C-alpha cells in the first residue's frame, strides 16, 4: 500500500489543533514538569515488571531498561526492532510489519510480551508472520527481563519477558494539570510518514490519558535483489535487473489510539482504559497458494465489507494481513493495608482478529478472545523479608478458519500463584521466589482426535547480590523454570504457509524444564561503567520444531518433538566518559553478546511417524529426523560500538554493529553471512519561554547500505533488511 500524504496531513492537522487548544495558563506549571524524554540513569529507573520497587541495578534478575532519550533514539516500527540493540536481545524478521523480541536465542512462546504487566492478547506466538499489537512509539519505558521470568508471568516467560509501560491508566496525578508530547517524522527508505500525539492531565482527583498514532510506509528500498545470491544459484535463476532495489509487498499502515481515566485518592487509585490497534502489512517473499485449490470463496463475503479497499492496490497472489484489536482494561490499587503495604489489581479483556488476504481473496481468518486478571499483594517485612504474593489467571479462546488454519481451535486456561521476596544480610541481598501453575488446553474435537491436556508446572528462583562497595556489585542467579507446551505445539497439523512447510504437532508432549545458572558483574567507577554476564541453561524435554527428510505436496515436513538441550551465552557492555568540558560530554560505548544453542545428544537420526493428509483421509508415513547437533535459527554473535556527544541542547552519536557469520547451523539449515550496520543520530533540543520544548532530530540507519539477512528469519534468503534510511522529524514536549 503506498503511503498516503493526505492521511498524514490529517494526523498532523489533528496534532496541531490539539496543541492550539492547550491553555496557556498551564505554561508555568510545565516549567516544573519532569518530561519522560529527559536523560536518565537507566540503571536507577524503577522496573514496573516486578511488584517490588526495584531498579535495574538492584534486581537480581538481569534486566535492561529503555527510557528517555535512549528510548526516543531506539523507537522503531516494531517492538523487536526497538529493543534489538540491547545486549542479549535481537529481533525476528518477517518483513517490516513483524518483529518480535528474541532474548538469548529464545523467542515465540518462550518470550512473554506485556503491556504494563498484562499479556498483549495477540496471537504473535502462533505464527512468525503475526505482529505484536503493542506500539513502541507510545511507550514511557520498555523493560527487558533476560532469563526465566516464569515466577512473575508464568509458563510463557521461560525465556524472558518484554514489558512495555505506556501509562494508559494513570496511577498517580501528573506533574502538571496538562502535559504531553507530539511527534512527526518521515523516512526515506520507504516514504514513511508517522504522526503521534499524547496528552496527560488531571482535574481534581481525576487523571486522564489520551494517545493516538498513525503510520504509513510504502515498499522499502534494498541494496540489490530480494533473493540472496545463494538462493538464486540454488534455484538456477537469473534475476531481472528491473527487480533490483525494491522489496515488493512490504508496505505497512498502522493506527493506534487509547483513552484512560483514573480516580486518584490519598491511599490508592482506580481506573479504566479502552484502546484499539489496527494494522495492515504485506508479507514479502511471496507465499501465495497458487499450488492449492483456487476456491477461496468461503468467507470472502463475510469479511470483504470490513476491509474494503485494503486489497485493491495489490497484485494477484500478494499476501497481506489486516489486523484489528480492541482492548479494555481495569486497574486499581490500595496502599497501607495494615500488614500489607499495597494491593494492585489488573484486568484486561481483548478481542483480536486478523484476516490474511491472498490477492483479493480471503485466505485465513484468526480470532482470539482473551481475558486476564492479576492480583499483587506486597506484604510488610516479616523476619526481615519483604515480599509479594501474586495470583494470575487467564483464558484464551482461539479460532482459525481458512487455508492457513493449521492449528485447530482451542481454549487455553492458565492459573498461577506465586511469592517473591528479598532480604539483606549486610552487603549481601538474597532474592527467593516460588510459583505454581496449572495449564489446561481444551481442543476442538471436531477438528482433531487428539485429547485435551492438563499440565502442572512449578518454578523457583534464588538470586544472591553482593555489594562489594559502591562501585562494584556481583550477582549470582539460580533458576528452575517449567513451561507447558502450547496448543500450536500440541495440535498443529497442516500447511503452515508462513514457514513454507507442513507442521505436525505432538499431543503427547510433556512439561519442559530449564535449570539456569548466571554470574553477573556491574562496575561503575569514575568515568567507566562496565557490565558482564555469563550464563548456562540446561533444558530437559526442550520442545522444538525439527526438520525432516519428508516432503508433503512439495513442502518440507516438520515435526514438534522434545529432546534435552543446552544453551550458554555471554553479554558484556562498557561505557567510558572520555571527557567533559567546553567541547561537551564525550562517551565511548561498546558491547558484545553471544549465544549457543544445541541438543544434548550426539548428532544422529531417528524415525518418526506422521499422519499425512490425503484428500479427506490421513495415511501414516515415516520421516527421518536429525537428532543432536545445533538448534535452528539461533541468533548470531555480535560486537558493537558507539561514540556519543552532548553539549547544551545538542546530542549526537555514530555507531556500528557487526553481526558475525552464523555457521553453527542445524541439519537442513544453511549458514548466514555476517554483515555490519552503521547508524547515526543528531538531535537539537530547545526550551521556550512558554514552557514548551522542541526537538528536531535526524536518524540514520544502515548508512553504508549493506545487504543484511538475519539468520533468525525464515525469510532470510528472500527478504533482506532495508537499505540506507534517513529519518527527519520533530518532537514537541509541553
mmCIF file of C-alpha atoms in Angstrom, residues 243-500:
data_model
loop_
_atom_site.group_PDB
_atom_site.id
_atom_site.type_symbol
_atom_site.label_atom_id
_atom_site.label_comp_id
_atom_site.label_asym_id
_atom_site.label_seq_id
_atom_site.Cartn_x
_atom_site.Cartn_y
_atom_site.Cartn_z
ATOM 1 C CA UNK A 243 13.523 -6.117 -9.853
ATOM 2 C CA UNK A 244 16.550 -4.707 -8.018
ATOM 3 C CA UNK A 245 16.302 -2.010 -5.389
ATOM 4 C CA UNK A 246 12.761 -2.500 -4.035
ATOM 5 C CA UNK A 247 11.228 -5.189 -1.834
ATOM 6 C CA UNK A 248 7.727 -5.692 -3.149
ATOM 7 C CA UNK A 249 4.713 -6.119 -0.869
ATOM 8 C CA UNK A 250 6.497 -4.616 2.141
ATOM 9 C CA UNK A 251 4.169 -1.650 2.760
ATOM 10 C CA UNK A 252 2.705 -1.038 6.240
ATOM 11 C CA UNK A 253 -0.137 1.005 7.673
ATOM 12 C CA UNK A 254 -0.768 1.259 11.433
ATOM 13 C CA UNK A 255 -3.293 3.146 13.586
ATOM 14 C CA UNK A 256 -3.405 3.071 17.365
ATOM 15 C CA UNK A 257 -5.332 5.052 19.969
ATOM 16 C CA UNK A 258 -6.254 4.839 23.652
ATOM 17 C CA UNK A 259 -8.223 6.717 26.286
ATOM 18 C CA UNK A 260 -7.765 6.152 30.017
ATOM 19 C CA UNK A 261 -9.302 7.755 33.138
ATOM 20 C CA UNK A 262 -8.474 7.221 36.828
ATOM 21 C CA UNK A 263 -9.633 8.462 40.195
ATOM 22 C CA UNK A 264 -6.624 9.136 42.424
ATOM 23 C CA UNK A 265 -7.100 9.121 46.185
ATOM 24 C CA UNK A 266 -4.808 9.583 49.143
ATOM 25 C CA UNK A 267 -4.250 5.827 49.522
ATOM 26 C CA UNK A 268 -4.915 4.430 46.096
ATOM 27 C CA UNK A 269 -6.485 4.667 42.678
ATOM 28 C CA UNK A 270 -8.963 3.006 40.327
ATOM 29 C CA UNK A 271 -9.025 3.465 36.580
ATOM 30 C CA UNK A 272 -10.051 2.096 33.198
ATOM 31 C CA UNK A 273 -8.921 2.381 29.603
ATOM 32 C CA UNK A 274 -10.046 1.431 26.116
ATOM 33 C CA UNK A 275 -7.602 1.046 23.245
ATOM 34 C CA UNK A 276 -7.529 -0.048 19.637
ATOM 35 C CA UNK A 277 -4.745 -1.241 17.377
ATOM 36 C CA UNK A 278 -5.181 -1.722 13.654
ATOM 37 C CA UNK A 279 -2.507 -2.557 11.117
ATOM 38 C CA UNK A 280 -2.246 -3.791 7.546
ATOM 39 C CA UNK A 281 1.046 -5.113 6.221
ATOM 40 C CA UNK A 282 2.371 -7.195 3.383
ATOM 41 C CA UNK A 283 4.240 -10.476 3.672
ATOM 42 C CA UNK A 284 7.157 -10.082 1.255
ATOM 43 C CA UNK A 285 8.743 -13.125 -0.288
ATOM 44 C CA UNK A 286 5.545 -14.347 -1.952
ATOM 45 C CA UNK A 287 3.919 -17.292 -0.172
ATOM 46 C CA UNK A 288 0.787 -17.447 -2.292
ATOM 47 C CA UNK A 289 -1.405 -20.508 -2.519
ATOM 48 C CA UNK A 290 -1.313 -21.000 -6.249
ATOM 49 C CA UNK A 291 -0.383 -24.635 -5.689
ATOM 50 C CA UNK A 292 -3.578 -25.198 -3.774
ATOM 51 C CA UNK A 293 -7.202 -25.196 -4.766
ATOM 52 C CA UNK A 294 -8.299 -21.897 -6.206
ATOM 53 C CA UNK A 295 -11.665 -21.952 -4.491
ATOM 54 C CA UNK A 296 -11.410 -19.459 -1.616
ATOM 55 C CA UNK A 297 -14.959 -18.247 -1.893
ATOM 56 C CA UNK A 298 -15.790 -19.389 1.622
ATOM 57 C CA UNK A 299 -15.565 -16.443 3.960
ATOM 58 C CA UNK A 300 -15.000 -13.817 1.229
ATOM 59 C CA UNK A 301 -18.337 -12.102 1.677
ATOM 60 C CA UNK A 302 -18.286 -12.062 5.467
ATOM 61 C CA UNK A 303 -15.013 -10.133 5.651
ATOM 62 C CA UNK A 304 -14.848 -8.023 2.490
ATOM 63 C CA UNK A 305 -17.158 -5.359 3.890
ATOM 64 C CA UNK A 306 -14.850 -4.848 6.896
ATOM 65 C CA UNK A 307 -11.704 -4.435 4.810
ATOM 66 C CA UNK A 308 -12.979 -2.765 1.659
ATOM 67 C CA UNK A 309 -10.103 -1.241 -0.255
ATOM 68 C CA UNK A 310 -7.315 -2.921 1.734
ATOM 69 C CA UNK A 311 -6.502 -5.328 -1.080
ATOM 70 C CA UNK A 312 -7.351 -3.298 -4.140
ATOM 71 C CA UNK A 313 -3.819 -1.987 -4.723
ATOM 72 C CA UNK A 314 -2.101 -5.379 -4.505
ATOM 73 C CA UNK A 315 -1.185 -7.821 -7.184
ATOM 74 C CA UNK A 316 -2.791 -11.210 -7.519
ATOM 75 C CA UNK A 317 -1.052 -13.624 -5.163
ATOM 76 C CA UNK A 318 0.348 -10.995 -2.784
ATOM 77 C CA UNK A 319 -0.369 -11.921 0.813
ATOM 78 C CA UNK A 320 -1.382 -9.136 3.192
ATOM 79 C CA UNK A 321 -2.591 -9.201 6.759
ATOM 80 C CA UNK A 322 -5.241 -6.850 8.112
ATOM 81 C CA UNK A 323 -5.264 -6.978 11.903
ATOM 82 C CA UNK A 324 -7.597 -5.369 14.427
ATOM 83 C CA UNK A 325 -7.529 -5.485 18.241
ATOM 84 C CA UNK A 326 -9.846 -3.850 20.797
ATOM 85 C CA UNK A 327 -8.824 -3.931 24.447
ATOM 86 C CA UNK A 328 -10.475 -2.870 27.707
ATOM 87 C CA UNK A 329 -8.547 -2.669 30.967
ATOM 88 C CA UNK A 330 -9.361 -2.065 34.623
ATOM 89 C CA UNK A 331 -6.703 -1.378 37.245
ATOM 90 C CA UNK A 332 -6.780 -0.397 40.870
ATOM 91 C CA UNK A 333 -4.585 -0.168 43.926
ATOM 92 C CA UNK A 334 -4.707 0.485 47.660
ATOM 93 C CA UNK A 335 -1.746 1.315 49.935
ATOM 94 C CA UNK A 336 -1.205 0.869 53.695
ATOM 95 C CA UNK A 337 -3.417 -2.132 54.445
ATOM 96 C CA UNK A 338 -2.117 -2.981 57.904
ATOM 97 C CA UNK A 339 0.246 -5.962 57.449
ATOM 98 C CA UNK A 340 0.280 -5.311 53.697
ATOM 99 C CA UNK A 341 1.984 -2.361 52.054
ATOM 100 C CA UNK A 342 -0.050 -2.373 48.871
ATOM 101 C CA UNK A 343 -2.614 -4.233 46.763
ATOM 102 C CA UNK A 344 -2.681 -3.991 42.979
ATOM 103 C CA UNK A 345 -5.387 -5.492 40.768
ATOM 104 C CA UNK A 346 -5.292 -5.630 36.949
ATOM 105 C CA UNK A 347 -7.770 -6.980 34.415
ATOM 106 C CA UNK A 348 -7.771 -6.963 30.600
ATOM 107 C CA UNK A 349 -10.330 -8.135 28.072
ATOM 108 C CA UNK A 350 -9.039 -8.356 24.490
ATOM 109 C CA UNK A 351 -10.826 -9.060 21.214
ATOM 110 C CA UNK A 352 -8.432 -9.762 18.364
ATOM 111 C CA UNK A 353 -8.972 -10.695 14.744
ATOM 112 C CA UNK A 354 -6.865 -10.691 11.651
ATOM 113 C CA UNK A 355 -7.565 -11.634 8.085
ATOM 114 C CA UNK A 356 -4.971 -12.853 5.628
ATOM 115 C CA UNK A 357 -5.715 -11.775 2.062
ATOM 116 C CA UNK A 358 -4.249 -13.693 -0.869
ATOM 117 C CA UNK A 359 -4.605 -11.136 -3.601
ATOM 118 C CA UNK A 360 -8.295 -10.220 -3.477
ATOM 119 C CA UNK A 361 -9.368 -13.425 -1.723
ATOM 120 C CA UNK A 362 -9.675 -14.115 1.977
ATOM 121 C CA UNK A 363 -7.273 -16.896 2.856
ATOM 122 C CA UNK A 364 -7.465 -17.334 6.627
ATOM 123 C CA UNK A 365 -9.210 -15.563 9.492
ATOM 124 C CA UNK A 366 -7.743 -15.767 13.019
ATOM 125 C CA UNK A 367 -9.822 -14.773 16.031
ATOM 126 C CA UNK A 368 -8.682 -14.646 19.623
ATOM 127 C CA UNK A 369 -10.664 -13.597 22.678
ATOM 128 C CA UNK A 370 -8.609 -13.433 25.849
ATOM 129 C CA UNK A 371 -9.172 -12.375 29.429
ATOM 130 C CA UNK A 372 -6.508 -11.959 32.087
ATOM 131 C CA UNK A 373 -6.604 -10.966 35.758
ATOM 132 C CA UNK A 374 -3.669 -10.314 38.058
ATOM 133 C CA UNK A 375 -3.512 -9.546 41.780
ATOM 134 C CA UNK A 376 -0.308 -8.466 43.553
ATOM 135 C CA UNK A 377 -0.164 -8.099 47.337
ATOM 136 C CA UNK A 378 3.026 -6.647 48.812
ATOM 137 C CA UNK A 379 3.453 -7.555 52.475
ATOM 138 C CA UNK A 380 5.297 -5.708 55.194
ATOM 139 C CA UNK A 381 8.694 -7.151 56.203
ATOM 140 C CA UNK A 382 8.421 -10.487 58.034
ATOM 141 C CA UNK A 383 11.576 -11.631 59.841
ATOM 142 C CA UNK A 384 13.490 -9.194 57.663
ATOM 143 C CA UNK A 385 11.925 -10.447 54.421
ATOM 144 C CA UNK A 386 9.987 -8.041 52.214
ATOM 145 C CA UNK A 387 7.976 -9.709 49.517
ATOM 146 C CA UNK A 388 4.802 -10.048 47.489
ATOM 147 C CA UNK A 389 2.162 -12.656 46.792
ATOM 148 C CA UNK A 390 0.572 -12.837 43.399
ATOM 149 C CA UNK A 391 -2.314 -14.566 41.662
ATOM 150 C CA UNK A 392 -2.643 -14.640 37.881
ATOM 151 C CA UNK A 393 -5.434 -16.205 35.815
ATOM 152 C CA UNK A 394 -6.084 -16.094 32.087
ATOM 153 C CA UNK A 395 -8.045 -17.832 29.370
ATOM 154 C CA UNK A 396 -7.744 -17.708 25.590
ATOM 155 C CA UNK A 397 -10.420 -18.732 23.091
ATOM 156 C CA UNK A 398 -8.680 -19.189 19.737
ATOM 157 C CA UNK A 399 -10.232 -19.991 16.344
ATOM 158 C CA UNK A 400 -8.679 -20.126 12.873
ATOM 159 C CA UNK A 401 -10.668 -20.723 9.676
ATOM 160 C CA UNK A 402 -9.231 -20.946 6.180
ATOM 161 C CA UNK A 403 -6.228 -22.117 4.171
ATOM 162 C CA UNK A 404 -3.652 -21.460 6.900
ATOM 163 C CA UNK A 405 -5.730 -22.932 9.715
ATOM 164 C CA UNK A 406 -3.023 -25.445 10.519
ATOM 165 C CA UNK A 407 -3.909 -25.207 14.236
ATOM 166 C CA UNK A 408 -7.395 -26.295 15.382
ATOM 167 C CA UNK A 409 -9.484 -24.101 17.625
ATOM 168 C CA UNK A 410 -8.785 -24.336 21.329
ATOM 169 C CA UNK A 411 -9.498 -22.849 24.742
ATOM 170 C CA UNK A 412 -6.450 -22.406 26.980
ATOM 171 C CA UNK A 413 -6.745 -21.671 30.692
ATOM 172 C CA UNK A 414 -3.831 -20.781 32.973
ATOM 173 C CA UNK A 415 -3.820 -20.123 36.720
ATOM 174 C CA UNK A 416 -0.713 -19.338 38.743
ATOM 175 C CA UNK A 417 0.121 -18.479 42.349
ATOM 176 C CA UNK A 418 3.500 -17.030 43.311
ATOM 177 C CA UNK A 419 5.576 -15.433 46.044
ATOM 178 C CA UNK A 420 8.771 -13.432 45.645
ATOM 179 C CA UNK A 421 10.843 -11.972 48.457
ATOM 180 C CA UNK A 422 14.184 -10.448 49.327
ATOM 181 C CA UNK A 423 16.251 -9.852 52.430
ATOM 182 C CA UNK A 424 19.503 -8.036 53.120
ATOM 183 C CA UNK A 425 22.344 -9.643 55.067
ATOM 184 C CA UNK A 426 24.855 -6.846 55.423
ATOM 185 C CA UNK A 427 26.424 -6.342 51.989
ATOM 186 C CA UNK A 428 24.521 -9.356 50.632
ATOM 187 C CA UNK A 429 20.977 -9.427 49.263
ATOM 188 C CA UNK A 430 19.123 -12.714 48.863
ATOM 189 C CA UNK A 431 16.173 -12.975 46.468
ATOM 190 C CA UNK A 432 13.873 -16.009 46.518
ATOM 191 C CA UNK A 433 10.752 -16.914 44.619
ATOM 192 C CA UNK A 434 8.314 -19.765 44.057
ATOM 193 C CA UNK A 435 5.418 -20.227 41.622
ATOM 194 C CA UNK A 436 2.972 -22.997 40.788
ATOM 195 C CA UNK A 437 0.741 -23.018 37.691
ATOM 196 C CA UNK A 438 -1.994 -25.155 36.253
ATOM 197 C CA UNK A 439 -2.404 -25.010 32.478
ATOM 198 C CA UNK A 440 -5.244 -26.651 30.581
ATOM 199 C CA UNK A 441 -5.849 -26.829 26.815
ATOM 200 C CA UNK A 442 -9.256 -27.939 25.506
ATOM 201 C CA UNK A 443 -9.086 -28.571 21.761
ATOM 202 C CA UNK A 444 -11.920 -28.526 19.232
ATOM 203 C CA UNK A 445 -12.743 -32.231 18.989
ATOM 204 C CA UNK A 446 -14.484 -31.778 15.630
ATOM 205 C CA UNK A 447 -11.137 -30.786 14.122
ATOM 206 C CA UNK A 448 -8.841 -33.360 15.713
ATOM 207 C CA UNK A 449 -8.980 -36.679 17.501
ATOM 208 C CA UNK A 450 -6.219 -35.611 19.893
ATOM 209 C CA UNK A 451 -7.086 -35.381 23.596
ATOM 210 C CA UNK A 452 -7.356 -32.310 25.805
ATOM 211 C CA UNK A 453 -4.311 -31.767 28.000
ATOM 212 C CA UNK A 454 -3.761 -30.654 31.585
ATOM 213 C CA UNK A 455 -0.336 -29.569 32.923
ATOM 214 C CA UNK A 456 1.096 -28.549 36.266
ATOM 215 C CA UNK A 457 4.324 -26.570 36.431
ATOM 216 C CA UNK A 458 6.449 -25.395 39.352
ATOM 217 C CA UNK A 459 9.268 -22.857 39.171
ATOM 218 C CA UNK A 460 11.621 -21.423 41.768
ATOM 219 C CA UNK A 461 14.484 -18.978 41.765
ATOM 220 C CA UNK A 462 17.314 -17.822 44.022
ATOM 221 C CA UNK A 463 19.497 -14.790 43.493
ATOM 222 C CA UNK A 464 22.400 -13.518 45.551
ATOM 223 C CA UNK A 465 23.659 -9.968 45.187
ATOM 224 C CA UNK A 466 26.962 -8.900 46.734
ATOM 225 C CA UNK A 467 27.680 -5.201 47.007
ATOM 226 C CA UNK A 468 31.444 -5.189 47.433
ATOM 227 C CA UNK A 469 31.399 -1.395 47.570
ATOM 228 C CA UNK A 470 29.531 1.450 45.928
ATOM 229 C CA UNK A 471 31.404 0.836 42.681
ATOM 230 C CA UNK A 472 31.373 -2.954 42.348
ATOM 231 C CA UNK A 473 28.443 -5.397 42.503
ATOM 232 C CA UNK A 474 28.235 -9.134 41.805
ATOM 233 C CA UNK A 475 25.111 -11.237 41.187
ATOM 234 C CA UNK A 476 24.619 -14.979 41.194
ATOM 235 C CA UNK A 477 21.346 -16.404 39.899
ATOM 236 C CA UNK A 478 19.937 -19.942 40.060
ATOM 237 C CA UNK A 479 16.622 -20.867 38.452
ATOM 238 C CA UNK A 480 14.467 -23.878 37.840
ATOM 239 C CA UNK A 481 11.664 -22.973 35.447
ATOM 240 C CA UNK A 482 8.985 -25.067 33.760
ATOM 241 C CA UNK A 483 6.854 -24.474 30.669
ATOM 242 C CA UNK A 484 3.735 -26.227 29.454
ATOM 243 C CA UNK A 485 3.533 -26.820 25.693
ATOM 244 C CA UNK A 486 1.191 -24.590 23.725
ATOM 245 C CA UNK A 487 -1.778 -25.582 21.589
ATOM 246 C CA UNK A 488 0.312 -24.881 18.466
ATOM 247 C CA UNK A 489 2.980 -27.364 19.563
ATOM 248 C CA UNK A 490 0.438 -29.985 20.587
ATOM 249 C CA UNK A 491 -2.085 -29.913 17.769
ATOM 250 C CA UNK A 492 -0.586 -28.401 14.591
ATOM 251 C CA UNK A 493 -1.494 -30.439 11.529
ATOM 252 C CA UNK A 494 -1.274 -28.947 8.088
ATOM 253 C CA UNK A 495 0.428 -26.483 5.806
ATOM 254 C CA UNK A 496 1.943 -23.524 7.634
ATOM 255 C CA UNK A 497 2.404 -21.198 4.697
ATOM 256 C CA UNK A 498 4.401 -18.595 6.646
ATOM 257 C CA UNK A 499 7.225 -21.049 7.317
ATOM 258 C CA UNK A 500 6.813 -22.852 3.998
#
